[in-house]
Coordinates of C-alpha atoms in Angstrom, one line a residue:
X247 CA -22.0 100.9 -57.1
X248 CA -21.4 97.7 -58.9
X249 CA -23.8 95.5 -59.6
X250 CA -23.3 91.5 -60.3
X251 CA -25.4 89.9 -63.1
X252 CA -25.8 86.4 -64.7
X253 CA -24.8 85.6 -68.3
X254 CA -27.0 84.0 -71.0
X255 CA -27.1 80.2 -70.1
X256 CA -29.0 79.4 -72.7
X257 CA -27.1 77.1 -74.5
X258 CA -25.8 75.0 -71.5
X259 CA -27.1 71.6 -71.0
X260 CA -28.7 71.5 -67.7
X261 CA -26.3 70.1 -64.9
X262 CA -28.0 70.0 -61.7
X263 CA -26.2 68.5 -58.2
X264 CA -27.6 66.9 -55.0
X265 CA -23.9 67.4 -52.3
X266 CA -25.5 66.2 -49.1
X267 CA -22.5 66.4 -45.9
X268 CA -22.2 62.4 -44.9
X269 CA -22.5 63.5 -40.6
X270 CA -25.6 61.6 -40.2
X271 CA -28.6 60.2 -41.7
X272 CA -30.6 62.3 -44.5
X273 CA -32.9 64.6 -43.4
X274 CA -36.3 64.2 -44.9
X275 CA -36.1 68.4 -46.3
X276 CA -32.6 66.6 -48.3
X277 CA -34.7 63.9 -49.8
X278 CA -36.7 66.8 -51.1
X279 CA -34.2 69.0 -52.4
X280 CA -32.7 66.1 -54.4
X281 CA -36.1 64.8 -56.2
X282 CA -36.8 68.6 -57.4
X283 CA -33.1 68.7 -58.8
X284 CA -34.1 65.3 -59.9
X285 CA -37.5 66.7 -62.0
X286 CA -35.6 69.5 -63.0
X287 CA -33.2 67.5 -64.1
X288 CA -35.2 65.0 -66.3
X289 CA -37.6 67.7 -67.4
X290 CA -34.8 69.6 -69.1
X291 CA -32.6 66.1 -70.5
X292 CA -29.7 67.1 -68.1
X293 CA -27.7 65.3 -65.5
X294 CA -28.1 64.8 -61.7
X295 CA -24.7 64.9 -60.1
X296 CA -24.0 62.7 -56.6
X297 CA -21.6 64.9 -55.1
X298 CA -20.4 64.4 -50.9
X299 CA -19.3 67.8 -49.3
X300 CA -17.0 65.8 -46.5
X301 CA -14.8 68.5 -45.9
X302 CA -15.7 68.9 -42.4
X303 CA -13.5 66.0 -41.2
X304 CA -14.6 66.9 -37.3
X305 CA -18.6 65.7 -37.8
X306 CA -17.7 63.5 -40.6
X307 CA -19.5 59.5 -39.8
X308 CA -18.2 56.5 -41.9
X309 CA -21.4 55.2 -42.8
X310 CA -23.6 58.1 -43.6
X311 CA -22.7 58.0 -47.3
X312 CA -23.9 54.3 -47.7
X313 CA -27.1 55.3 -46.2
X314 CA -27.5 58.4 -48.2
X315 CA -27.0 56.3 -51.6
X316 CA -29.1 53.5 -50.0
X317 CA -31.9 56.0 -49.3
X318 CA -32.0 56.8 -52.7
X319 CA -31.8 53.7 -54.1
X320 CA -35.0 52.7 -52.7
X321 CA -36.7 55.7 -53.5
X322 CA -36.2 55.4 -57.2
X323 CA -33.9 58.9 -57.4
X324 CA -31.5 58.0 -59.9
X325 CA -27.9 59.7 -60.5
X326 CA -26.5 60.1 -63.6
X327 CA -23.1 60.4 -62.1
X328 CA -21.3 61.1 -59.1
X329 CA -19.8 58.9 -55.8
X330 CA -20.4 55.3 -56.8
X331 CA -22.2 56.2 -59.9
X332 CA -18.6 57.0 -62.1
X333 CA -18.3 60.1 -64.5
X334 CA -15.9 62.5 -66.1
X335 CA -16.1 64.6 -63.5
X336 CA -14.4 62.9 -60.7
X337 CA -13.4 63.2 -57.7
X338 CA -16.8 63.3 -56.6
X339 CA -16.4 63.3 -52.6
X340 CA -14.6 66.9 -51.9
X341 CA -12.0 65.3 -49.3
X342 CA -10.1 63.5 -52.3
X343 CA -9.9 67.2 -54.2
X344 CA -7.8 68.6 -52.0
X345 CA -4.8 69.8 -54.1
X346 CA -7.3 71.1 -56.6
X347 CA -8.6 73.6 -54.1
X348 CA -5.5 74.9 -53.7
X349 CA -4.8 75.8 -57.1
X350 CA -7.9 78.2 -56.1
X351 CA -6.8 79.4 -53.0
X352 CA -3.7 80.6 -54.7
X353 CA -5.1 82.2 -57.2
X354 CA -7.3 84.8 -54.8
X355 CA -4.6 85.4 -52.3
X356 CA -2.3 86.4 -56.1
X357 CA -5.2 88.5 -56.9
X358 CA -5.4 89.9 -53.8
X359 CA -8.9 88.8 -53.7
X360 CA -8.1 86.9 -50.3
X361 CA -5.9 87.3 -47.4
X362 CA -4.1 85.0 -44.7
X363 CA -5.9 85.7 -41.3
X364 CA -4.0 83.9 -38.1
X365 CA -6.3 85.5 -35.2
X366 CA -6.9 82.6 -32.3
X367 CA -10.4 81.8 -31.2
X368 CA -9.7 83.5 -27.9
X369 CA -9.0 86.7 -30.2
X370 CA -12.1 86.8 -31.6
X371 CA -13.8 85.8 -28.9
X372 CA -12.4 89.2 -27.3
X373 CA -13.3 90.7 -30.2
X374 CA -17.1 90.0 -29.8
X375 CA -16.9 91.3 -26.1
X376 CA -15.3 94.5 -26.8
X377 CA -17.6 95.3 -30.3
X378 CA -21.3 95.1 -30.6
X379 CA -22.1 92.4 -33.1
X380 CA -18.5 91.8 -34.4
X381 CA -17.7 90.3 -37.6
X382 CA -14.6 89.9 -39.2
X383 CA -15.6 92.5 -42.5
X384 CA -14.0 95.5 -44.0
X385 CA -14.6 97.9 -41.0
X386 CA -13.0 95.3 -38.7
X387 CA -10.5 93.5 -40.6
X388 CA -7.8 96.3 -40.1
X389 CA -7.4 95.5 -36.1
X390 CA -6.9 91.9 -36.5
X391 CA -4.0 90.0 -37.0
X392 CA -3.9 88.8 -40.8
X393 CA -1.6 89.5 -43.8
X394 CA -3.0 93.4 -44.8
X395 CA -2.0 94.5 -41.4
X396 CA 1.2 92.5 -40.5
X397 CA 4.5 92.1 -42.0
X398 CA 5.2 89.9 -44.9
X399 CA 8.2 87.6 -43.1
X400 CA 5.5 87.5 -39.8
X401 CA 3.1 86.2 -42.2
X402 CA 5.4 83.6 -43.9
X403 CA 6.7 82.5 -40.4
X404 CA 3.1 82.3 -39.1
X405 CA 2.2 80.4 -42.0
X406 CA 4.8 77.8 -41.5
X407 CA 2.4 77.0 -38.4
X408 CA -0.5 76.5 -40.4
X409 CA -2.4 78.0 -37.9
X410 CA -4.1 79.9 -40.4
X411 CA -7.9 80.7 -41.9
X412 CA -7.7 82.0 -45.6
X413 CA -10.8 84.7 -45.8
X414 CA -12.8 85.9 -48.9
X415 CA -12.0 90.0 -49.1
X416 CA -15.3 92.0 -49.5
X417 CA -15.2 95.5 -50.4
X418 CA -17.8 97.7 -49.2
X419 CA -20.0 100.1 -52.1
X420 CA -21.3 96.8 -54.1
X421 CA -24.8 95.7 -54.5
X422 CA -24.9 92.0 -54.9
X423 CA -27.8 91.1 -57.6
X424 CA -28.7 87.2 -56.8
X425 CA -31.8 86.4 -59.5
X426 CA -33.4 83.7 -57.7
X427 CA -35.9 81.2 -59.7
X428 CA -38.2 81.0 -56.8
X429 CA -37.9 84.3 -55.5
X430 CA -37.3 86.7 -58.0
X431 CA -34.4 89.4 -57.7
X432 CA -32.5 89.2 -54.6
X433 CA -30.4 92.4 -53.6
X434 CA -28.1 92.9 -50.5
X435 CA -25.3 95.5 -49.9
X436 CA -21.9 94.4 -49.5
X437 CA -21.5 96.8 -46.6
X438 CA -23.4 94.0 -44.6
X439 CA -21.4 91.1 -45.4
X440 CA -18.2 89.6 -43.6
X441 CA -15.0 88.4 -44.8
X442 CA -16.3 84.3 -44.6
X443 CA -13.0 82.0 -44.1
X444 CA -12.9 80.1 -47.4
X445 CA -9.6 77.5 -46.4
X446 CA -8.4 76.6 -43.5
X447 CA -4.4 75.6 -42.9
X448 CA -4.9 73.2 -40.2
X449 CA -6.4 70.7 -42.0
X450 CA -5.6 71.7 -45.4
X451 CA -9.2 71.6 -46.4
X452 CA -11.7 74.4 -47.9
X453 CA -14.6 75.5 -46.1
X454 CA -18.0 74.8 -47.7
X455 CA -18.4 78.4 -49.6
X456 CA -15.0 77.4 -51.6
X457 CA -15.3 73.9 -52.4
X458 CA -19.2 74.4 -53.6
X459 CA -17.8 76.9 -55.8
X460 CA -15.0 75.5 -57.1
X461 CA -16.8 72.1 -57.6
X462 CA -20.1 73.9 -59.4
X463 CA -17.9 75.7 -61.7
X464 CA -15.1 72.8 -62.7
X465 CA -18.2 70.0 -62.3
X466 CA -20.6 72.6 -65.1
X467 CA -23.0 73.2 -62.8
X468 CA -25.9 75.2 -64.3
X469 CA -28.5 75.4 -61.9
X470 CA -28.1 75.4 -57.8
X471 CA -31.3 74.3 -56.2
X472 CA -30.8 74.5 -52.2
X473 CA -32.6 74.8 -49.3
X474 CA -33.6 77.8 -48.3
X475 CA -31.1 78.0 -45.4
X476 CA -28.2 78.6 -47.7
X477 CA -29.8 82.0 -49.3
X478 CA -27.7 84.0 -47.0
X479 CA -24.8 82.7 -48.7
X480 CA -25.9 83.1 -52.5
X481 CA -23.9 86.8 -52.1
X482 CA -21.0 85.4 -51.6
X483 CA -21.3 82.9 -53.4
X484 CA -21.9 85.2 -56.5
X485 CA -19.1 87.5 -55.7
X486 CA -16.8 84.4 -55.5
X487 CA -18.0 83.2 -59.3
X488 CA -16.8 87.3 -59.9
X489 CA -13.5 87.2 -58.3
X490 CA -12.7 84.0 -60.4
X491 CA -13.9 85.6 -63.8
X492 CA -16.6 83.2 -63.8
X493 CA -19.7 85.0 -64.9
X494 CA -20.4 83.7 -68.0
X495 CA -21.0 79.7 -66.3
X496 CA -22.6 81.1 -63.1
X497 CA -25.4 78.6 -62.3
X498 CA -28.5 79.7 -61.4
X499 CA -29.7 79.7 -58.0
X500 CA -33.3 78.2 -57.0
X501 CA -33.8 78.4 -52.9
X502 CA -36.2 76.4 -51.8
X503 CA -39.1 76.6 -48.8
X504 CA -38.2 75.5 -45.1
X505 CA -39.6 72.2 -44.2
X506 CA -41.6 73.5 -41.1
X507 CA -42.5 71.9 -37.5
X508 CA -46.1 70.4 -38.5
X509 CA -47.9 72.2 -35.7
X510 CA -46.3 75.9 -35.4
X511 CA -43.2 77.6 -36.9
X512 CA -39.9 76.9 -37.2
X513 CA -37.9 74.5 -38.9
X514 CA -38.9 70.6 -38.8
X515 CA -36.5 68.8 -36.9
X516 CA -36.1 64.8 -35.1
X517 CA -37.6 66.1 -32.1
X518 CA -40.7 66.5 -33.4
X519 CA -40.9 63.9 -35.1
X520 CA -40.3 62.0 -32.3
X521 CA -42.7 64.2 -30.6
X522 CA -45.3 63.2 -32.7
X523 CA -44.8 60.0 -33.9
X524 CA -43.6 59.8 -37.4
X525 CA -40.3 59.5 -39.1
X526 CA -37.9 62.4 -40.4
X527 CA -35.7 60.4 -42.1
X528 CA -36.2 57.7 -45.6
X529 CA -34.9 54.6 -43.8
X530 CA -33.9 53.8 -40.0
X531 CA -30.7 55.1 -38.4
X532 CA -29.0 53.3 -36.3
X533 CA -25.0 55.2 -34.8
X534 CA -22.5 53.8 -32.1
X535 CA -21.5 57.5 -30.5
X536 CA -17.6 57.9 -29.1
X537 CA -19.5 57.6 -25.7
X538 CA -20.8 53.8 -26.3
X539 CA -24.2 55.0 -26.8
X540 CA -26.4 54.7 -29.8
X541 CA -28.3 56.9 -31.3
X542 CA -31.0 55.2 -33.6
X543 CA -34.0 57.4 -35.8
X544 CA -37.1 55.9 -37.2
X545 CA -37.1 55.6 -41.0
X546 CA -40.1 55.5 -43.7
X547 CA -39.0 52.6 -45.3
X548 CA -39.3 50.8 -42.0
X549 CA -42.6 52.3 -40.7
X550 CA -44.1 50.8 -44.0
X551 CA -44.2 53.6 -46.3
X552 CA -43.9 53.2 -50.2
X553 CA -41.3 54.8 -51.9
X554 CA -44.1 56.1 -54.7
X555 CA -45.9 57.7 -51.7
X556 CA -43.2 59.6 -49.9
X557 CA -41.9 60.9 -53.3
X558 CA -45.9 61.7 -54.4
X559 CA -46.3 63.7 -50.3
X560 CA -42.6 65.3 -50.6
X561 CA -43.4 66.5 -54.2
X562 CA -46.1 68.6 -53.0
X563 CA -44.8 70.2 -50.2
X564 CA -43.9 73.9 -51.3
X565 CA -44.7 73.0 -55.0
X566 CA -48.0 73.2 -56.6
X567 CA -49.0 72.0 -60.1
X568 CA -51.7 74.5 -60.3
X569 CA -54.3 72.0 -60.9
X570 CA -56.6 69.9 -58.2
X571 CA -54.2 66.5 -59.1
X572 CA -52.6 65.1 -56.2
X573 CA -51.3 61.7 -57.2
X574 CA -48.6 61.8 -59.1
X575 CA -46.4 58.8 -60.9
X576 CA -42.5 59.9 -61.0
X577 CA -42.9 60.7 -64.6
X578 CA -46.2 62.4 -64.4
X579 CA -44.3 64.8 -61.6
X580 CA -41.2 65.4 -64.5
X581 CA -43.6 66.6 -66.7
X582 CA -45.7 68.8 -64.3
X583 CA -42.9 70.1 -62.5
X584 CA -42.7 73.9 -62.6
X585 CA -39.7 75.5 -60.2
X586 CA -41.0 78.9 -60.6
X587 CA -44.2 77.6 -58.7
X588 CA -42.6 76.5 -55.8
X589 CA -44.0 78.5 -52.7
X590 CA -41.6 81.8 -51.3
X591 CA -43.0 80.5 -48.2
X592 CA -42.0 77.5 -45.6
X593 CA -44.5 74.7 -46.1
X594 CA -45.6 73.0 -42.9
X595 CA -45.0 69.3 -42.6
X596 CA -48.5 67.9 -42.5
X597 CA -47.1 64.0 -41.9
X598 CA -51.3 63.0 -41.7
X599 CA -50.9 63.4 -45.6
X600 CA -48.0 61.2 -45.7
X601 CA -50.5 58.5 -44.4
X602 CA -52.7 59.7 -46.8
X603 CA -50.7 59.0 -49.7
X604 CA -49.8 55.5 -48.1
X605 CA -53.4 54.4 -48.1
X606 CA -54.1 55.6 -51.5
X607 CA -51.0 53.9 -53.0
X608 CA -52.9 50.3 -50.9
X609 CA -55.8 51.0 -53.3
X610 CA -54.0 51.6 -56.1
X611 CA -51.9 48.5 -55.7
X612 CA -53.6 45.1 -56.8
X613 CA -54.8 42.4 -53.9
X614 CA -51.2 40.7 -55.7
X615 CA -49.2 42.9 -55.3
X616 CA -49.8 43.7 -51.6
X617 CA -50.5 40.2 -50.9
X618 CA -46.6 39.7 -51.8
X619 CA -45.8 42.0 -48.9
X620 CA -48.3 40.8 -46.6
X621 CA -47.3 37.2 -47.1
X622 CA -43.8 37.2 -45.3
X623 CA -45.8 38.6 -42.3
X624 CA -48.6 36.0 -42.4
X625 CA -45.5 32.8 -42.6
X626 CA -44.0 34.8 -39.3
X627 CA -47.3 34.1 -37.7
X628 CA -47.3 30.5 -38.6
X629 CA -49.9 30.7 -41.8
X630 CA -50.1 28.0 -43.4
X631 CA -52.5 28.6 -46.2
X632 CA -51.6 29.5 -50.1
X633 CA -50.6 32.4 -52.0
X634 CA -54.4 32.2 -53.2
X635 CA -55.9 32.5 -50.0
X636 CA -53.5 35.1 -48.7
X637 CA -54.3 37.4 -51.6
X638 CA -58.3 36.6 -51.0
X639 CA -57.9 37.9 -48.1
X640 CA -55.7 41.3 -48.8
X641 CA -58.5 41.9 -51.7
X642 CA -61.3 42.0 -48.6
X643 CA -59.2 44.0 -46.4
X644 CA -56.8 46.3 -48.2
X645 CA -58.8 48.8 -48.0
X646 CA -59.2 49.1 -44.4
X647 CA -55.3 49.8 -43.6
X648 CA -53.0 52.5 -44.5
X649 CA -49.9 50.2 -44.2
X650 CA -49.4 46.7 -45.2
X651 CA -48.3 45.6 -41.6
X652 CA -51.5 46.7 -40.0
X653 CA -53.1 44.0 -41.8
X654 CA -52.3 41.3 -39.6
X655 CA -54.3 42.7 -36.7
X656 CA -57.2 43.2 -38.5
X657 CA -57.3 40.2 -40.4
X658 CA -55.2 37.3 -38.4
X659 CA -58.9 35.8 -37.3
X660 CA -59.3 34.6 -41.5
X661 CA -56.4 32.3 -40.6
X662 CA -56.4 31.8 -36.4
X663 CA -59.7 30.7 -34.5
X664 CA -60.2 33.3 -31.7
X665 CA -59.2 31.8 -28.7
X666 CA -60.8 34.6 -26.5
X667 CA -63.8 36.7 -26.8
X668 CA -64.0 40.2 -26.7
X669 CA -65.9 41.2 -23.5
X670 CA -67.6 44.6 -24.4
X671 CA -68.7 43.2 -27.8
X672 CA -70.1 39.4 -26.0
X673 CA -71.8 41.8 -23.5
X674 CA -73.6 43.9 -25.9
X675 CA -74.3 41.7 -29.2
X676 CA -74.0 37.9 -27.3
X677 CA -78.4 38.3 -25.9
X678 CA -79.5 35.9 -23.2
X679 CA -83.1 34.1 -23.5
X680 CA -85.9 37.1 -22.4
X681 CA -89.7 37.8 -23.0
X682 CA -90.0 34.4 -24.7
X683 CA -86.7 35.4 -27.7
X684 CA -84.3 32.8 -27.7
X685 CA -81.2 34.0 -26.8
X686 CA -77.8 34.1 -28.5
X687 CA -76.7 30.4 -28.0
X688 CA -80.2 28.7 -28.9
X689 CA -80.5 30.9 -32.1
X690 CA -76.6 30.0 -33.5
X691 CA -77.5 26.4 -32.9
X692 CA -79.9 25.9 -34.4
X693 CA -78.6 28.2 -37.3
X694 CA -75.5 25.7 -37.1
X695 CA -77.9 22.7 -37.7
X696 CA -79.1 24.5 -41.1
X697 CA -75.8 25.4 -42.0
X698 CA -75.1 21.9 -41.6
X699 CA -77.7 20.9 -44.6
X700 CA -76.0 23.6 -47.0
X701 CA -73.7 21.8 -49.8
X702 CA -72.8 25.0 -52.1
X703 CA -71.5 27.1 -49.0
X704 CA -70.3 29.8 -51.6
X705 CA -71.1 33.4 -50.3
X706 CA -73.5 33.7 -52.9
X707 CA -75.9 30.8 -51.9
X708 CA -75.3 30.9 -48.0
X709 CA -76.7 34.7 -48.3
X710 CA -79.5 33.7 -50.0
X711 CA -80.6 30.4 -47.8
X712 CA -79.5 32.4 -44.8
X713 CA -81.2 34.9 -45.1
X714 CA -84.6 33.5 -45.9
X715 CA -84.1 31.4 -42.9
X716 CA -83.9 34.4 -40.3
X717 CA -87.0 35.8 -41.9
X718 CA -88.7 32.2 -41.7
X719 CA -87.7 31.5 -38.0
X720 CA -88.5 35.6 -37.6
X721 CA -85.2 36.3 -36.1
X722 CA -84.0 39.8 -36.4
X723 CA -81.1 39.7 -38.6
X724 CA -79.0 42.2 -36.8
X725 CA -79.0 40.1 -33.7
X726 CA -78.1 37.5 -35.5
X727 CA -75.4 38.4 -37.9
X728 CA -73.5 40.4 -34.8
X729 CA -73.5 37.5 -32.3
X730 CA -72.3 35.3 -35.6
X731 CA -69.6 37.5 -36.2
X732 CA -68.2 37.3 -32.5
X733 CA -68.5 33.3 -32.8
X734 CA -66.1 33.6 -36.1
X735 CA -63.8 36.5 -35.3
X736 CA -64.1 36.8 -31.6
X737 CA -64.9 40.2 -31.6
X738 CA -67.1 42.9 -33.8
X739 CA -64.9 43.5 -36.9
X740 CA -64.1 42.7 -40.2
X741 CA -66.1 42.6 -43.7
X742 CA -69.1 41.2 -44.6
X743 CA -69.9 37.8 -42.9
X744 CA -70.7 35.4 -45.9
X745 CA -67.6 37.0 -46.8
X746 CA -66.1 35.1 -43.8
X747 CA -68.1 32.0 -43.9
X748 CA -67.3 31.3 -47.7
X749 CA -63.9 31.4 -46.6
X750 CA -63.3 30.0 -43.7
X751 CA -65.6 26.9 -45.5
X752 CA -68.6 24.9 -44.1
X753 CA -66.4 22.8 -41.2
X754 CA -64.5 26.1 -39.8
X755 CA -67.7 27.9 -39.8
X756 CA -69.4 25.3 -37.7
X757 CA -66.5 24.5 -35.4
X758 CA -66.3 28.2 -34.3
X759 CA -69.7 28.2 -33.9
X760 CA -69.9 25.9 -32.0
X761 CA -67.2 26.7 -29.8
X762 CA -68.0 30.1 -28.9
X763 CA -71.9 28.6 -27.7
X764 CA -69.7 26.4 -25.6
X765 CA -67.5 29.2 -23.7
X766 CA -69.6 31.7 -24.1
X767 CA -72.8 29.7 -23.2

């Protein structure tokens, strides 16, 4: 029994890759995958390779590249090389290597490491209907049609068709030894695994298992960290790196945790985001299908997330830094980051925390700073008013919101007079005259007449006179302040009212006042 090893990499300077398939928008799990080759990368001073695995011309889409790069781009990943990022390395996207693949194919079917299989779908399909679990392996590959079992001028004339798969040959009696970083040593028989196709003659294209190969070994690849999903393929993938001679620059393999559905098992998926109302994807998706529809997927970027907090929520999903630290700056996560801790198993999607990490990023951000992204949003709604008092207001209020477009809801009455009243709060804070109390109307006008002698209407100064008036006229303040706040914001919200008055200034103040006693009488 033969069993397959890594060499000594020691020496190698760390090479990592990110190879994402351009048939659609990046799945959030992808964004993952690439920022821990991205830590790894920077932790060790190696390079981040941008690679595209377009070899699968049938589910190919134009513009999924130029999102994936985009995506990135506002995330703050950076490649050192790859597609549209240069390097020695090149061609990056696997559809221009073509002819260098073949060089490869050649030299298995010569070693008689691979063989020519022509068997039709319908063939196999038969197959699977007369055996029990068929695969195409070394118990099986005798009855089919392929170049071990049929002549060598049928197989040159079949060939000519280029109706043809080239398949990987597995011998039984091998234990395949895969040392996982994340999981320890990973052993599986050979007996178990089928003859995968690794070209295919129609299109004159490799299969996945080939091309990564290939590509990892000519690219110097050190270290492949994947999604769990492909661990059934680290085997072959090994045995390949063996049939080349390759042993001594086999990367090492680091399979990551599933992504998993937030409220039960299995994998996360678009459905339940939809399902539950938050994005799978970095940035919105928008795709004209062959049927005239569209297909269109919510992003992060457009549901208001910062880039600092989706990379800070993704970081910790399935990796933990062993200490009670949760916010994390891009370099504070290169220097914590430690593969081996990353969890065996699949870590549930717990999007709440995403919002989490949003809200927390608002108060860590200055008024400034979110006041620059609130400020577009306030000129859609007609604002008028200066940078200055856009950012006053963002200071009061930031802390209130998770995302800087919920803002405006809460906050439009600082720079829009309520038009309306809010009927459950007028019927429970606006009081009508009873057991000799004045009601709501009497008591804010005559507070409006005292306002009316105030000159420093700073926040400071109103609270003061303010209040000592209330407890001279022997008014209870809570009734008073409430029905205030409905006469200046039109219903029962925001922060603290001098906080209002001060800016809204003395002649605002009184002429919402005195409006609301009007309608609201």
């Amino acid at each position: 029994m033969q069993k397959v090893l890594y060499k000594n990499m020691s020496e190698r300077r760390v090479r990592v890759r990110f190879a994402p398939s351009p048939t659609g928008p990046l799945h959030i799990g992808g964004v993952r995958t690439a920022l821990y080759n991205y830590l790894f990368a920077r932790q060790h001073g190696g390079d981040l390779v941008f690679r595209i695995e377009d070899t699968d011309r049938t589910r190919f889409v134009p513009e999924a590249e130029a999102y994936i790069i985009e995506a990135f781009r506002w995330l703050g990943i950076k490649f050192d090389e790859g597609v549209s990022f240069g390097g020695n390395y090149g061609p990056y996207r696997q559809s221009e290597r073509g002819e260098i693949y073949k060089k490869y194919v050649k030299q298995l079917l010569d070693a008689g490491k691979a063989y020519v299989a022509f068997d039709t779908p319908e063939e196999l399909e038969q197959k699977r209907q007369e055996i029990q679990n068929f695969q195409y392996d070394n118990k099986t590959r005798g009855m089919m049609r392929n170049s071990l079992t049929l002549p060598a001028d049928e197989v040159e004339r079949l060939m000519a068709d280029g109706k043809y798969v080239v398949r990987f040959k597995i011998d039984a009696g091998q234990e395949v030894l895969v040392n996982d970083m994340i999981r320890g040593e990973v052993r599986v028989k050979t007996d178990i695994l089928d003859d995968k196709v690794l070209y295919k003659g129609v299109d004159q294209l490799p299969t996945y298992h080939l091309a990564n190969i290939v590509d990892d070994h000519l690219m110097e690849i050190t270290h492949v960290i994947r999604g769990e999903e492909w661990l059934p393929s680290a085997p072959l993938h090994v045995l390949l790196y063996q049939a080349f001679g390759w042993e001594d620059t086999m990367p090492r393999f680091a399979h990551l945790p599933l992504l998993l559905k937030p409220d039960g098992k299995g994998k996360l998926s678009k459905r339940d985001g939809d399902r539950l109302g938050f994005p799978v994807f970095p940035l919105y998706w928008e795709h004209r299908n062959e049927d005239g529809t569209v297909s269109t997927a919510s992003g992060y970027r457009e549901q208001g997330y910062f880039p600092e907090a989706v990379i800070n929520f993704l970081a910790l999903l399935g990796w933990n830094p062993g200490t009670e630290q949760e916010m994390f700056t891009l370099d504070e996560l290169v220097k914590a980051f430690d593969i081996s801790k990353c969890s065996k198993a699949g870590a549930k999607f717990a999007f709440e925390k995403g919002i989490w990490f949003n809200h927390e990023y608002i108060l860590k951000k200055s008024a400034e700073e979110i006041a620059a992204l609130f400020e577009p949003i306030c000129r859609e709604h007609g604002v008028k008013d200066s940078m200055e008092r856009i950012t006053e207001v963002v200071r009061m209020m930031k802390d209130r919101v998770n995302f800087v477009h919920e803002l405006w809801p809460l906050c439009s009455f600082f720079f829009e007079a309520p038009t309306t009243y809010d009927e459950k709060t007028a019927k429970k804070r606006w009081k009508a005259p009873a057991d000799n109390e004045p009601g709501s109307a009497q008591v804010l006008t005559e507070l409006c007449d005292y306002l009316e002698t105030i000159d420093d209407f700073s926040l400071e100064n109103q609270e003061r006179l303010v209040h000592a008036w209330i407890e001279e006229k022997g008014y209870k303040l809570g009734n008073v302040m409430n029905a205030w706040r409905l006469t200046l914001v039109g219903e029962g919200k925001g922060p603290g009212m001098f906080d209002i008055s001060a800016f809204l200034g003395k002649e605002e103040t009184l002429r919402r006042t005195r409006r609301a006693i009007e309608v609201l009488g």
